[in-house]
Amino acid sequence: LGAPTLSVVCWNLRSLSFNNPDIRARKQAHVSAISATYHIVCLLEARGSLPAQREWLRPWLLSHAIFHSAASDGEASTGFVFLV
């Protein structure tokens, strides 16, 4: 990464919170804050399909390399996200 040090943080997201815009906004604000501080951010329990995860991660598409997965098809699927 070209940095003399490397910092990593993990946060249990618990869900993408699409049904509650206030909670979703708070979670996205927290992810913005930690992604500005740490080189690598791991979000655990990013529940949702891959298209839902992509929609939720849209604010970081230009500033980060994003790696994400879902355990199965469907909106209730659990997954993880790495922002680098």
Coordinates of C-alpha atoms in Angstrom, one line a residue:
L1 CA 0.0 0.0 0.0
G2 CA 3.0 2.3 0.1
A3 CA 2.5 3.1 3.8
P4 CA 5.1 2.7 6.5
T5 CA 2.4 1.2 8.8
L6 CA -0.7 -0.7 8.2
S7 CA -3.9 -0.4 10.3
V8 CA -6.8 -2.8 10.2
V9 CA -10.2 -2.6 12.0
C10 CA -13.2 -5.0 12.1
W11 CA -16.7 -3.9 12.9
N12 CA -19.8 -6.1 13.3
L13 CA -22.3 -4.3 11.1
R14 CA -25.1 -6.7 12.0
S15 CA -27.2 -5.7 9.0
L16 CA -27.3 -3.2 6.2
S17 CA -30.4 -1.6 7.8
F18 CA -32.2 -0.8 4.5
N19 CA -35.6 -0.7 6.2
N20 CA -34.6 2.1 8.6
P21 CA -32.9 5.1 6.9
D22 CA -31.8 6.7 10.2
I23 CA -30.0 3.6 11.3
R24 CA -28.5 3.0 7.9
A25 CA -27.2 6.6 7.8
R26 CA -25.6 6.2 11.2
K27 CA -23.9 3.0 10.2
Q28 CA -22.7 4.5 7.0
A29 CA -21.4 7.6 8.9
H30 CA -19.5 5.3 11.3
V31 CA -18.0 3.3 8.3
S32 CA -17.0 6.6 6.8
A33 CA -15.2 7.6 10.0
I34 CA -13.3 4.4 10.4
S35 CA -12.5 4.1 6.7
A36 CA -10.8 7.5 6.9
T37 CA -8.7 6.4 9.9
Y38 CA -7.8 2.8 9.0
H39 CA -6.2 1.4 5.9
I40 CA -8.3 -1.8 5.8
V41 CA -11.8 -2.0 7.2
C42 CA -13.6 -5.4 7.6
L43 CA -17.4 -5.3 8.0
L44 CA -18.8 -8.5 9.5
E45 CA -22.4 -9.6 9.2
A46 CA -23.2 -7.4 6.1
R47 CA -26.6 -9.1 5.7
G48 CA -28.0 -8.9 2.2
S49 CA -27.6 -10.0 -1.4
L50 CA -24.6 -8.9 -3.4
P51 CA -26.6 -6.3 -5.2
A52 CA -27.9 -4.9 -1.9
Q53 CA -24.3 -4.8 -0.5
R54 CA -23.2 -3.0 -3.7
E55 CA -25.9 -0.4 -3.2
W56 CA -25.0 0.1 0.5
L57 CA -21.3 0.4 -0.4
R58 CA -21.8 3.0 -3.2
P59 CA -20.3 5.9 -1.1
W60 CA -16.9 4.2 -1.1
L61 CA -16.7 3.0 -4.7
L62 CA -14.4 5.8 -5.8
S63 CA -12.2 5.9 -2.7
H64 CA -11.7 2.2 -1.9
A65 CA -11.1 -1.2 -3.4
I66 CA -14.1 -3.2 -2.2
F67 CA -14.2 -6.9 -1.8
H68 CA -17.5 -8.5 -0.6
S69 CA -19.3 -11.8 -0.4
A70 CA -22.6 -13.3 0.6
A71 CA -22.9 -16.8 2.1
S72 CA -25.9 -17.6 -0.1
D73 CA -28.6 -16.0 -2.4
G74 CA -31.3 -13.9 -0.9
E75 CA -31.6 -10.8 1.3
A76 CA -31.2 -12.7 4.6
S77 CA -27.8 -14.0 3.6
T78 CA -24.9 -13.0 5.8
G79 CA -21.6 -11.7 4.2
F80 CA -18.5 -9.7 4.8
V81 CA -16.9 -6.6 3.3
F82 CA -13.4 -5.5 3.0
L83 CA -12.6 -1.8 2.2
V84 CA -9.0 -1.3 1.3

